[in-house]
PDB file of C-alpha atoms and ligand atoms in Angstrom:
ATOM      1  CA  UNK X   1      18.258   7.571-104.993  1.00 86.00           C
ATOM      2  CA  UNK X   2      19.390  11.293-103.843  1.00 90.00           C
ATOM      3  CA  UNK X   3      16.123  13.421-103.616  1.00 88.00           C
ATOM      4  CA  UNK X   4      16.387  16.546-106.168  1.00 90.00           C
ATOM      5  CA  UNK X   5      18.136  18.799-103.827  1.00 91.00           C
ATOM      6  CA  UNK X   6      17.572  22.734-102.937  1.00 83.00           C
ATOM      7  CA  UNK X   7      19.985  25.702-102.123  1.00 87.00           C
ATOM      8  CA  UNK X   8      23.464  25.088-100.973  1.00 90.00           C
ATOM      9  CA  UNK X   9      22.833  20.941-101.741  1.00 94.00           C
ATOM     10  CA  UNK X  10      22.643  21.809-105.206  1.00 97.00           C
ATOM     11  CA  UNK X  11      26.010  22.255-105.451  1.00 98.00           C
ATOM     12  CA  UNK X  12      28.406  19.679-106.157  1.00 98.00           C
ATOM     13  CA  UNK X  13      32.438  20.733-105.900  1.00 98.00           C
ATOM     14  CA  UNK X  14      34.595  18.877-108.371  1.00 97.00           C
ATOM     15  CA  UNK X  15      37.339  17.662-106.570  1.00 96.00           C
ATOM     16  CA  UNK X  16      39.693  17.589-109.715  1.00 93.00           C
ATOM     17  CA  UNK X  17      42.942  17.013-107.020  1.00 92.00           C
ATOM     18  CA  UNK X  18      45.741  14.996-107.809  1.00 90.00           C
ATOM     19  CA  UNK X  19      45.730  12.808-104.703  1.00 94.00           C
ATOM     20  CA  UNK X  20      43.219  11.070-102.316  1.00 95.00           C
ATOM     21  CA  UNK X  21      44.829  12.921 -99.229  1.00 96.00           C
ATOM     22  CA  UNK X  22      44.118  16.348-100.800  1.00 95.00           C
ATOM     23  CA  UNK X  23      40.749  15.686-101.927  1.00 96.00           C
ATOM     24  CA  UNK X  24      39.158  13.775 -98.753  1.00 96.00           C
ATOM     25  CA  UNK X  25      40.928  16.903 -97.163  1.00 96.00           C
ATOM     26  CA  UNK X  26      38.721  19.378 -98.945  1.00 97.00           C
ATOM     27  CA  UNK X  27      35.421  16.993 -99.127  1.00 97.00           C
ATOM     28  CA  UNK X  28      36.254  17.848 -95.421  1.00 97.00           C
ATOM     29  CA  UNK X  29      36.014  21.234 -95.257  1.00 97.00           C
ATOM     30  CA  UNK X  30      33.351  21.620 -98.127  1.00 97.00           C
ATOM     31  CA  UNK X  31      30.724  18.798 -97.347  1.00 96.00           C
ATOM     32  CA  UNK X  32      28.835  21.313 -94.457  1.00 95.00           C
ATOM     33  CA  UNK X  33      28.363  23.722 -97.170  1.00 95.00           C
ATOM     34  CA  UNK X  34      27.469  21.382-100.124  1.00 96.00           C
ATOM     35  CA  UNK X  35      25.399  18.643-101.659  1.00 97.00           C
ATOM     36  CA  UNK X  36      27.624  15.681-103.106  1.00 98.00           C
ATOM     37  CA  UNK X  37      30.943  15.712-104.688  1.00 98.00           C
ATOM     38  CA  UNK X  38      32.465  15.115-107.389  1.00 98.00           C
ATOM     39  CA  UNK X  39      35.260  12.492-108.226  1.00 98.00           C
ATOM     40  CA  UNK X  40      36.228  12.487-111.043  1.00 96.00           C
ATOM     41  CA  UNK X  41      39.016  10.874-113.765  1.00 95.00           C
ATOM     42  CA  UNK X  42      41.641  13.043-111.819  1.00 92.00           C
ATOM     43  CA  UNK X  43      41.457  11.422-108.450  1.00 94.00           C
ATOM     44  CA  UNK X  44      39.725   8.296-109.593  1.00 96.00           C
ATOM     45  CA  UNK X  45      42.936   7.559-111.839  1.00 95.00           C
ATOM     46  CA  UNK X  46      45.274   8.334-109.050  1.00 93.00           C
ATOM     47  CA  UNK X  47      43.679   7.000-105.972  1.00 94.00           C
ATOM     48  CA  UNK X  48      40.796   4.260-107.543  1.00 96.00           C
ATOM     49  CA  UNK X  49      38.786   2.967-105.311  1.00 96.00           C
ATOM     50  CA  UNK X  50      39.954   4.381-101.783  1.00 95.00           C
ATOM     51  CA  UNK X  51      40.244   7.851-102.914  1.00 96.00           C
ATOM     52  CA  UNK X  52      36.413   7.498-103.820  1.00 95.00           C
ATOM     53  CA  UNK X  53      35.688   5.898-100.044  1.00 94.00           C
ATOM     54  CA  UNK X  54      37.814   8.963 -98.500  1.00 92.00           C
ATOM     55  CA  UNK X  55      34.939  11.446-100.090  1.00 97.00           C
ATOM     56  CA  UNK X  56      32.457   9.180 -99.528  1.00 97.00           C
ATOM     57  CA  UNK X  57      32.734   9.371 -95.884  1.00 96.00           C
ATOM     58  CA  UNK X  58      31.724  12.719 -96.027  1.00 97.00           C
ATOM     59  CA  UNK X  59      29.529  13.548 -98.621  1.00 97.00           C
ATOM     60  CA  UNK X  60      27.292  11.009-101.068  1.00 98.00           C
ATOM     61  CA  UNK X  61      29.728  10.879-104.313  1.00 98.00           C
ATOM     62  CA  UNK X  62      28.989  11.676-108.006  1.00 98.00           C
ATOM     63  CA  UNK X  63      31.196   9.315-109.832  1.00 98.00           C
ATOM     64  CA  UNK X  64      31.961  10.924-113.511  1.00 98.00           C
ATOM     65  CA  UNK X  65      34.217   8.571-115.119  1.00 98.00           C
ATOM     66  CA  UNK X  66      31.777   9.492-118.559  1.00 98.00           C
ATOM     67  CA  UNK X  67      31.965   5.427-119.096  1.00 98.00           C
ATOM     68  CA  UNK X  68      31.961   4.890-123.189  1.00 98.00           C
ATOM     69  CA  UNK X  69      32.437   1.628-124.287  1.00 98.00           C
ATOM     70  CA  UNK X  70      30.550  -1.463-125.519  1.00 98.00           C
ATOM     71  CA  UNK X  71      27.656  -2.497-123.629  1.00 98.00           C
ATOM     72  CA  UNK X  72      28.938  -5.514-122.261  1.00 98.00           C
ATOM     73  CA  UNK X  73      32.064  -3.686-120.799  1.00 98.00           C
ATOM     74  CA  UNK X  74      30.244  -0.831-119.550  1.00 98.00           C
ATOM     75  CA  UNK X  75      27.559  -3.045-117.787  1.00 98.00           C
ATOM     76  CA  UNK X  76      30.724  -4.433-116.297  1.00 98.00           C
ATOM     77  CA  UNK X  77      32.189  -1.634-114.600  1.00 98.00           C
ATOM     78  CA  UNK X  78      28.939  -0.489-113.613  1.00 98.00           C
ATOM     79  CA  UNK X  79      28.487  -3.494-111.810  1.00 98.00           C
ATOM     80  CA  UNK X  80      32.146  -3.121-110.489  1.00 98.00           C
ATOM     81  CA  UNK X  81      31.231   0.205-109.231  1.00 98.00           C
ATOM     82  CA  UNK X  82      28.559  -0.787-107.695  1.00 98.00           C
ATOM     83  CA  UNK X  83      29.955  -2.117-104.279  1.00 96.00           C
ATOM     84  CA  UNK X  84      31.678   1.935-104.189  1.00 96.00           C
ATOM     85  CA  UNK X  85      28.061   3.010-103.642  1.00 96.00           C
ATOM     86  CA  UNK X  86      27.728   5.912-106.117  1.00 98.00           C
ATOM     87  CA  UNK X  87      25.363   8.008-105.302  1.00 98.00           C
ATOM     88  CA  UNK X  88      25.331   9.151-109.694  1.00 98.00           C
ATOM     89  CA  UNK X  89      27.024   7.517-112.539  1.00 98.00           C
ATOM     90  CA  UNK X  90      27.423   9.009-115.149  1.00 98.00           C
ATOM     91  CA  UNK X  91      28.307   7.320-118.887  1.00 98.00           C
ATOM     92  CA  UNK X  92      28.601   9.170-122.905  1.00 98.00           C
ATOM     93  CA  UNK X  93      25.639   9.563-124.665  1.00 98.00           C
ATOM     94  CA  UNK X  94      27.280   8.972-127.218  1.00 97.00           C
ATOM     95  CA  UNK X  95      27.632   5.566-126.419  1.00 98.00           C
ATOM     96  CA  UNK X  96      23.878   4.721-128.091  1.00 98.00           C
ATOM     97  CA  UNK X  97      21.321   3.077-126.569  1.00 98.00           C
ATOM     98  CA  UNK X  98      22.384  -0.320-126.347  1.00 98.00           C
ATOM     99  CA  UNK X  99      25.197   0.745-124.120  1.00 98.00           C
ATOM    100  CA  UNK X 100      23.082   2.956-121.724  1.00 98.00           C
ATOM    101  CA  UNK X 101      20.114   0.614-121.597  1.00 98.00           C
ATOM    102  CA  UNK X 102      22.757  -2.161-120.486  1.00 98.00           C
ATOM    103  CA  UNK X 103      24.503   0.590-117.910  1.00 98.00           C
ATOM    104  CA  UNK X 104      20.915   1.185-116.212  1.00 98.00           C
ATOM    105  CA  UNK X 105      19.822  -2.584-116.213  1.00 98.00           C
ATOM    106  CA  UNK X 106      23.280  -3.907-114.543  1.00 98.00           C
ATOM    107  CA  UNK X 107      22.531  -0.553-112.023  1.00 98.00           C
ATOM    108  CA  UNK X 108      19.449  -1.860-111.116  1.00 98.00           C
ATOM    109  CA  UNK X 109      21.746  -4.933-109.046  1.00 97.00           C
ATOM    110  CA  UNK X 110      21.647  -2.116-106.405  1.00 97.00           C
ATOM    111  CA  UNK X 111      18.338  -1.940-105.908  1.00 97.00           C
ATOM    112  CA  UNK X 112      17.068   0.876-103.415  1.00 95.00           C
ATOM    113  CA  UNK X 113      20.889   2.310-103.391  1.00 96.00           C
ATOM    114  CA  UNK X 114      21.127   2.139-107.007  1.00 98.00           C
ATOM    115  CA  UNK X 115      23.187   5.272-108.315  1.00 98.00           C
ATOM    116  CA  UNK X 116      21.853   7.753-110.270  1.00 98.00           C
ATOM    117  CA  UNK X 117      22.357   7.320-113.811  1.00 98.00           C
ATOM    118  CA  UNK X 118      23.678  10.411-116.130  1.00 98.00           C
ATOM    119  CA  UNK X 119      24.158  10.484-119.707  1.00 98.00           C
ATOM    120  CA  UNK X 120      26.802  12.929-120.391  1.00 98.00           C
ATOM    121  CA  UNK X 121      25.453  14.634-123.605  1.00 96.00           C
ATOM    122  CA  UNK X 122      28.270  17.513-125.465  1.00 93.00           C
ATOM    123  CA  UNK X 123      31.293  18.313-122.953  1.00 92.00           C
ATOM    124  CA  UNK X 124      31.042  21.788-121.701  1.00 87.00           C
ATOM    125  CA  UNK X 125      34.334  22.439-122.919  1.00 88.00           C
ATOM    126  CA  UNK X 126      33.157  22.231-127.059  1.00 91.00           C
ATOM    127  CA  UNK X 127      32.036  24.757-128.704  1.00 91.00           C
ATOM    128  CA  UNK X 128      30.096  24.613-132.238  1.00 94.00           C
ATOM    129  CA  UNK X 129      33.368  24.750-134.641  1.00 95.00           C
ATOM    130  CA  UNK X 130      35.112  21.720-132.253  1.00 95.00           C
ATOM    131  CA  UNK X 131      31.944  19.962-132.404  1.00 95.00           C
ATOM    132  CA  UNK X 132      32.448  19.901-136.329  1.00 96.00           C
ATOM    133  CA  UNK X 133      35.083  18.745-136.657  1.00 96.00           C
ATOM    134  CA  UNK X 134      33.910  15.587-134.899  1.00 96.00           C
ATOM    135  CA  UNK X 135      31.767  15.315-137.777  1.00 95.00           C
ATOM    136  CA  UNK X 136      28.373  16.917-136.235  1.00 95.00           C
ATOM    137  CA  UNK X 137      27.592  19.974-138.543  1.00 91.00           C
ATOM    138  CA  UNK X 138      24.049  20.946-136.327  1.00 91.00           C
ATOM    139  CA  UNK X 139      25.581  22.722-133.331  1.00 92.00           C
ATOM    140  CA  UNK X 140      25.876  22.014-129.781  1.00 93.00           C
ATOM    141  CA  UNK X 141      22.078  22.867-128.951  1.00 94.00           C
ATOM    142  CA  UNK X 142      20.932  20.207-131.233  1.00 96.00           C
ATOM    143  CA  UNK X 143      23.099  17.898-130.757  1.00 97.00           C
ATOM    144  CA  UNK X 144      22.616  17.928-127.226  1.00 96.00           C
ATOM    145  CA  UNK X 145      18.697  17.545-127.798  1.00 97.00           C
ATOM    146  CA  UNK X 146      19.535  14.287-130.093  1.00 97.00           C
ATOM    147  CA  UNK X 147      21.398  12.791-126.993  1.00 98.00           C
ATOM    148  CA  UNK X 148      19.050  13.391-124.477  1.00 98.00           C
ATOM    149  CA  UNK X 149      16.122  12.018-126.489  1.00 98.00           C
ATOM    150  CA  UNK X 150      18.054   8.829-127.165  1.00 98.00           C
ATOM    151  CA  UNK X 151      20.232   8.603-123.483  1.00 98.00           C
ATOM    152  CA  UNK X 152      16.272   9.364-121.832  1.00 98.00           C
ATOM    153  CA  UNK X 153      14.401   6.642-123.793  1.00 98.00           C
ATOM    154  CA  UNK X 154      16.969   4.157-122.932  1.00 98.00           C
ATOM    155  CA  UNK X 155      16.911   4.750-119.218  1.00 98.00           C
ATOM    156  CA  UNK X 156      18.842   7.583-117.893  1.00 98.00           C
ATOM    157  CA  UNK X 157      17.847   9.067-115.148  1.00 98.00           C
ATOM    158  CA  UNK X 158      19.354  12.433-116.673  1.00 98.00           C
ATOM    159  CA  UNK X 159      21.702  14.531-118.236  1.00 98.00           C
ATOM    160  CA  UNK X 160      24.983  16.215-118.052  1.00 96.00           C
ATOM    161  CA  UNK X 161      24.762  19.657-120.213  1.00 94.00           C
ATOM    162  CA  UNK X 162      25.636  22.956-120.365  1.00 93.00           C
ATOM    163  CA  UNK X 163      23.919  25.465-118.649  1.00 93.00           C
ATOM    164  CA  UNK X 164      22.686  27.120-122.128  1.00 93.00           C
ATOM    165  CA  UNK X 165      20.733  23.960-123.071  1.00 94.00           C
ATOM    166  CA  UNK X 166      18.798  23.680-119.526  1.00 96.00           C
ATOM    167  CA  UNK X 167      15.953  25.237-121.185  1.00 96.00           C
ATOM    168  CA  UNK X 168      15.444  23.647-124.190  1.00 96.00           C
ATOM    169  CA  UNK X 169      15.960  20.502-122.511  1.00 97.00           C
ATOM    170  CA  UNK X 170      13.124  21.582-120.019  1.00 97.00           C
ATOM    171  CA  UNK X 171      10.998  22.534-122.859  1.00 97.00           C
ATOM    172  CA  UNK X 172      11.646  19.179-124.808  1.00 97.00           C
ATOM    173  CA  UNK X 173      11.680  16.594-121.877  1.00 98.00           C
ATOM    174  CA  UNK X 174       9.562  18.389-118.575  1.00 97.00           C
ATOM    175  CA  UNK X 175      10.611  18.480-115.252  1.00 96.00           C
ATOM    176  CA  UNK X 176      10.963  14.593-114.811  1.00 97.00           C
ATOM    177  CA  UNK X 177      14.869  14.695-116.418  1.00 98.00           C
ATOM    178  CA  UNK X 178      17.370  15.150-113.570  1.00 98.00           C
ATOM    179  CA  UNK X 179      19.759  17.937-114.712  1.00 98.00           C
ATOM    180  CA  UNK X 180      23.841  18.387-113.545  1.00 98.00           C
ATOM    181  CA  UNK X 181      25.588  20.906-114.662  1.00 96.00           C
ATOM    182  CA  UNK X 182      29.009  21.736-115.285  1.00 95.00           C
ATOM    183  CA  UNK X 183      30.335  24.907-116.983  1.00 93.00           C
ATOM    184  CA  UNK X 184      29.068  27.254-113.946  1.00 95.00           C
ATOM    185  CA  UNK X 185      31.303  30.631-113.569  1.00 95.00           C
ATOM    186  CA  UNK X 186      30.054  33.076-110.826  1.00 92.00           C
ATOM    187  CA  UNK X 187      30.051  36.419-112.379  1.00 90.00           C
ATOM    188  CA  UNK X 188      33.690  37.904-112.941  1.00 87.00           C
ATOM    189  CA  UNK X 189      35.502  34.779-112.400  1.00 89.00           C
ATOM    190  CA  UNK X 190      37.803  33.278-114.987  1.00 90.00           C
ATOM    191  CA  UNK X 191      36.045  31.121-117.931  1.00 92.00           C
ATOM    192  CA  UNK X 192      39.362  28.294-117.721  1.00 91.00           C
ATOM    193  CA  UNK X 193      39.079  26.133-121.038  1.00 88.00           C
ATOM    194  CA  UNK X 194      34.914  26.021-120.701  1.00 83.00           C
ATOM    195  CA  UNK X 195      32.858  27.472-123.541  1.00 87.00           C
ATOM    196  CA  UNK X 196      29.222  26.509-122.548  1.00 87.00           C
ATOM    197  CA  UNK X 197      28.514  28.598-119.241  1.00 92.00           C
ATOM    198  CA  UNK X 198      26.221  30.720-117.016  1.00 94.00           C
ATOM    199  CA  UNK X 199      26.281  31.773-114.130  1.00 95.00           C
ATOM    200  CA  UNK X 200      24.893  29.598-110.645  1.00 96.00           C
ATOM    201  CA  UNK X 201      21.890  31.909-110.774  1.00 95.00           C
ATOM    202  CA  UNK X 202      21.047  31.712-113.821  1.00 95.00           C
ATOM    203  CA  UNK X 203      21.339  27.923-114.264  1.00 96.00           C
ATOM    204  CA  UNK X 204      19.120  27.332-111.489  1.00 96.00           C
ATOM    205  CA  UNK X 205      16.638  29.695-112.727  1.00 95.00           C
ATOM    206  CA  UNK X 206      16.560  27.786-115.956  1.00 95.00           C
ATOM    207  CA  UNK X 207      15.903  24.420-114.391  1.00 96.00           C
ATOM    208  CA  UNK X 208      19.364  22.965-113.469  1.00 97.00           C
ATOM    209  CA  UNK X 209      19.122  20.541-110.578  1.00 97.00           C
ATOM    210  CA  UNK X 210      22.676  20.618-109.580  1.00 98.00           C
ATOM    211  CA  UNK X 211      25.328  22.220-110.389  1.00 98.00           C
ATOM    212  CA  UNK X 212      29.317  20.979-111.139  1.00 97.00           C
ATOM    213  CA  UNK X 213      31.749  23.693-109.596  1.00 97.00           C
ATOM    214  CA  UNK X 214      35.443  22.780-109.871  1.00 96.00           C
ATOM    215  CA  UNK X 215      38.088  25.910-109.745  1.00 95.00           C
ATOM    216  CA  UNK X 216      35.831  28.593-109.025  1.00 96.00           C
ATOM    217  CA  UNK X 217      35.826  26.743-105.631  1.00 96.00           C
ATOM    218  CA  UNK X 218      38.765  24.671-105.647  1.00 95.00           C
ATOM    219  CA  UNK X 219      41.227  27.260-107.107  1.00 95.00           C
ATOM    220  CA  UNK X 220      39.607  30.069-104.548  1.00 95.00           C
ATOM    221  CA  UNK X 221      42.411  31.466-101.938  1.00 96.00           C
ATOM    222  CA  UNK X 222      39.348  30.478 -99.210  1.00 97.00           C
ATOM    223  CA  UNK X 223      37.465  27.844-101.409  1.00 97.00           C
ATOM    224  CA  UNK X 224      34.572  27.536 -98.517  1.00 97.00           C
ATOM    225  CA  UNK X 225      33.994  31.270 -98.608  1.00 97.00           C
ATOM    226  CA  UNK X 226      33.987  31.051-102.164  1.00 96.00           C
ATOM    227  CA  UNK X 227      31.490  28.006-101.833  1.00 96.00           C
ATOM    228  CA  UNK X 228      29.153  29.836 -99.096  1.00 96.00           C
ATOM    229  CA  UNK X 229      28.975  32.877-101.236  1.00 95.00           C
ATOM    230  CA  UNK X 230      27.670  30.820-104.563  1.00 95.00           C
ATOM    231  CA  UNK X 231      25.409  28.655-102.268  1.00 95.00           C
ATOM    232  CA  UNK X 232      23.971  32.031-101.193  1.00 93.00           C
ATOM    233  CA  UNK X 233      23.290  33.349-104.353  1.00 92.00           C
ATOM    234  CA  UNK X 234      20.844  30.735-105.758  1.00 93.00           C
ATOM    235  CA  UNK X 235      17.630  31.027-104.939  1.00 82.00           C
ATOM    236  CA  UNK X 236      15.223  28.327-102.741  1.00 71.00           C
TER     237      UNK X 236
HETATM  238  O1  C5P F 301      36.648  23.610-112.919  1.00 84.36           O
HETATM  239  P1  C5P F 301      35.317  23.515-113.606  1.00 84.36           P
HETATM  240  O2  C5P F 301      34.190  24.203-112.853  1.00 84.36           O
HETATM  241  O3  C5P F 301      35.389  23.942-115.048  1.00 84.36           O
HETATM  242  O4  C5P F 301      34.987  21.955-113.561  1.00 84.36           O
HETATM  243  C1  C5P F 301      33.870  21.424-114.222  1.00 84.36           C
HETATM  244  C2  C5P F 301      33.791  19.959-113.914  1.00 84.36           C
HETATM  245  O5  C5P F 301      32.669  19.419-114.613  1.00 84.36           O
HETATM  246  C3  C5P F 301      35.001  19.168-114.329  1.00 84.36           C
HETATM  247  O6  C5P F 301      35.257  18.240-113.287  1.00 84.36           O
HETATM  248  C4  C5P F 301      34.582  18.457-115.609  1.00 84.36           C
HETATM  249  O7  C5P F 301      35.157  17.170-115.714  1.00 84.36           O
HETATM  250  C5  C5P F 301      33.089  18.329-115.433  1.00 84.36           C
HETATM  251  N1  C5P F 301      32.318  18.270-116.677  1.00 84.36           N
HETATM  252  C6  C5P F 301      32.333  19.277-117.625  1.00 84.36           C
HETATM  253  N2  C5P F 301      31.589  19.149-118.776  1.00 84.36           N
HETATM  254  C7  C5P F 301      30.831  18.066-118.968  1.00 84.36           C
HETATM  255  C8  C5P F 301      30.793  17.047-118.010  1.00 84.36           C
HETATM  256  C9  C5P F 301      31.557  17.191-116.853  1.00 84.36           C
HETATM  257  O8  C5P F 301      33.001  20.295-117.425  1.00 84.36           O
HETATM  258  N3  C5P F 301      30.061  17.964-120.043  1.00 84.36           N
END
C-alpha cells in the first residue's frame, strides 16, 4: 500500500477530463509536482480501462468510481479492478457493512499491491438542507461520524470527507484512519458547486492525509504553477 505521504505528494489532481488523451496529457505534466491522481467517473466512463493505464504510467492512480451496490456485485468489480492496479478504491459508505466488508475481503486477492480501500462518507458537494431531504435530519457532521464508524469497523482503510469533519474524525477514530479529501479551495479561488471546504492549509493542519484538487488545478490558465504554488503552501 502507498505510504501516508508528505508535502507536494499529498496532493492528488482530479483529472475530471473528458478523454484519455487529455488526461494522460496532464498526469504528464502534473505527476513531478504531485502524489497520485485521480480518475474518476469522467474519464473512467469515457476511456475505461486504458484511460486508467495512460495515468497510471505516470503516477500511482486513485480510482473513485464511489462503488454502491450489493455485496456480491461490488466484490465483483473490485476484483475486476484489480488487474488495473489501483493504488485506492474507493466505494459509498452508504453501502453498509456487508458491502464494504465484501469490497476489502475480494481486495485482499492483491495481496502486497492491494489498493487502498476508501469509504466515501457525505459528498462534499451536500450541504445540511440536501442531506435532508435524503431523509437524514442530523447534519452532515454526524452523519459523516455514523459512516466512518460503520465503513472503519468493516475494513476500510479510510475515508473520503470534507475538510470540516477532519477533526472530529481525528478526535473519534486517531491517527490510524487514512484521510482524502476533496472540497479543497486555495484562498480566493472559486467555491464551483462544493459546499464542504477549507483551504489546503488548513486541511492538512487538521489531519487530512491527502488532498482531492480538481479545477483549482485543472481549470488554472498554468495548472502546474497553480499546483506548485498549493504544494508550497502546506506545511512538512
Ligand atoms: O474540482 P474539485 O476540486 O471540486 O474536484 C473535487 C473532486 O473530488 C471531484 O473529482 C469529485 O468527484 C471528488 N469528490 C468530492 N466529494 C466527495 C468525494 C469525491 O468532491 N465526497
Amino acid at each position: 500500500m502507498l505510504p501516508r505521504p508528505t508535502r507536494a505528494a499529498r496532493i492528488i489532481p482530479a483529472l475530471d477530463l473528458p478523454t484519455a488523451a487529455d488526461a494522460a496529457a496532464l498526469a504528464a505534466r502534473l505527476a513531478p509536482h504531485a502524489g497520485p491522481m485521480k480518475v474518476g467517473l469522467e474519464l473512467f466512463c469515457a476511456g475505461g480501462p486504458p484511460a486508467m493505464q495512460g495515468v497510471a504510467a505516470v503516477a500511482p492512480v486513485f480510482l473513485d468510481l464511489k462503488l454502491h451496490d450489493i455485496p456480491n456485485t461490488v466484490a465483483g468489480a473490485v476484483r475486476s479492478l484489480l488487474p488495473l492496479r489501483p493504488a485506492m478504491l474507493t466505494l459509498h459508505a452508504g453501502g453498509g457493512a456487508p458491502m464494504i466488508a465484501a469490497a476489502r475481503q475480494a481486495a485482499e486477492a492483491a495481496g502486497d499491491a492491494r489498493p487502498i480501500i476508501l469509504a466515501v462518507t457525505v459528498l462534499t458537494s451536500m450541504d445540511a438542507a440536501t442531506l435532508a431531504d435524503t431523509g437524514v435530519a442530523g447534519g452532515p457532521a454526524q452523519q459523516v461520524l455514523r459512516l466512518a464508524r460503520i465503513a472503519l469497523e468493516a475494513g476500510a482503510d479510510g475515508l473520503v470527507c470534507s475538510p470540516l469533519e477532519v477533526p472530529r474524525i481525528r478526535d473519534a477514530f486517531g491517527a490510524a484512519p487514512l484521510l482524502v479529501v476533496p472540497g479543497i479551495r486555495p484562498a480566493g479561488s472559486a467555491t464551483d458547486d462544493q459546499s464542504r471546504i477549507a483551504t489546503p492549509e488548513q486541511a492538512v493542519a487538521d489531519g487530512a492525509d491527502w488532498l482531492v484538487i480538481g479545477r483549482p488545478i485543472t481549470r488554472a490558465d498554468d495548472p502546474v504553477a497553480a499546483l506548485r504554488a498549493i504544494a508550497a503552501s502546506l506545511p512538512a
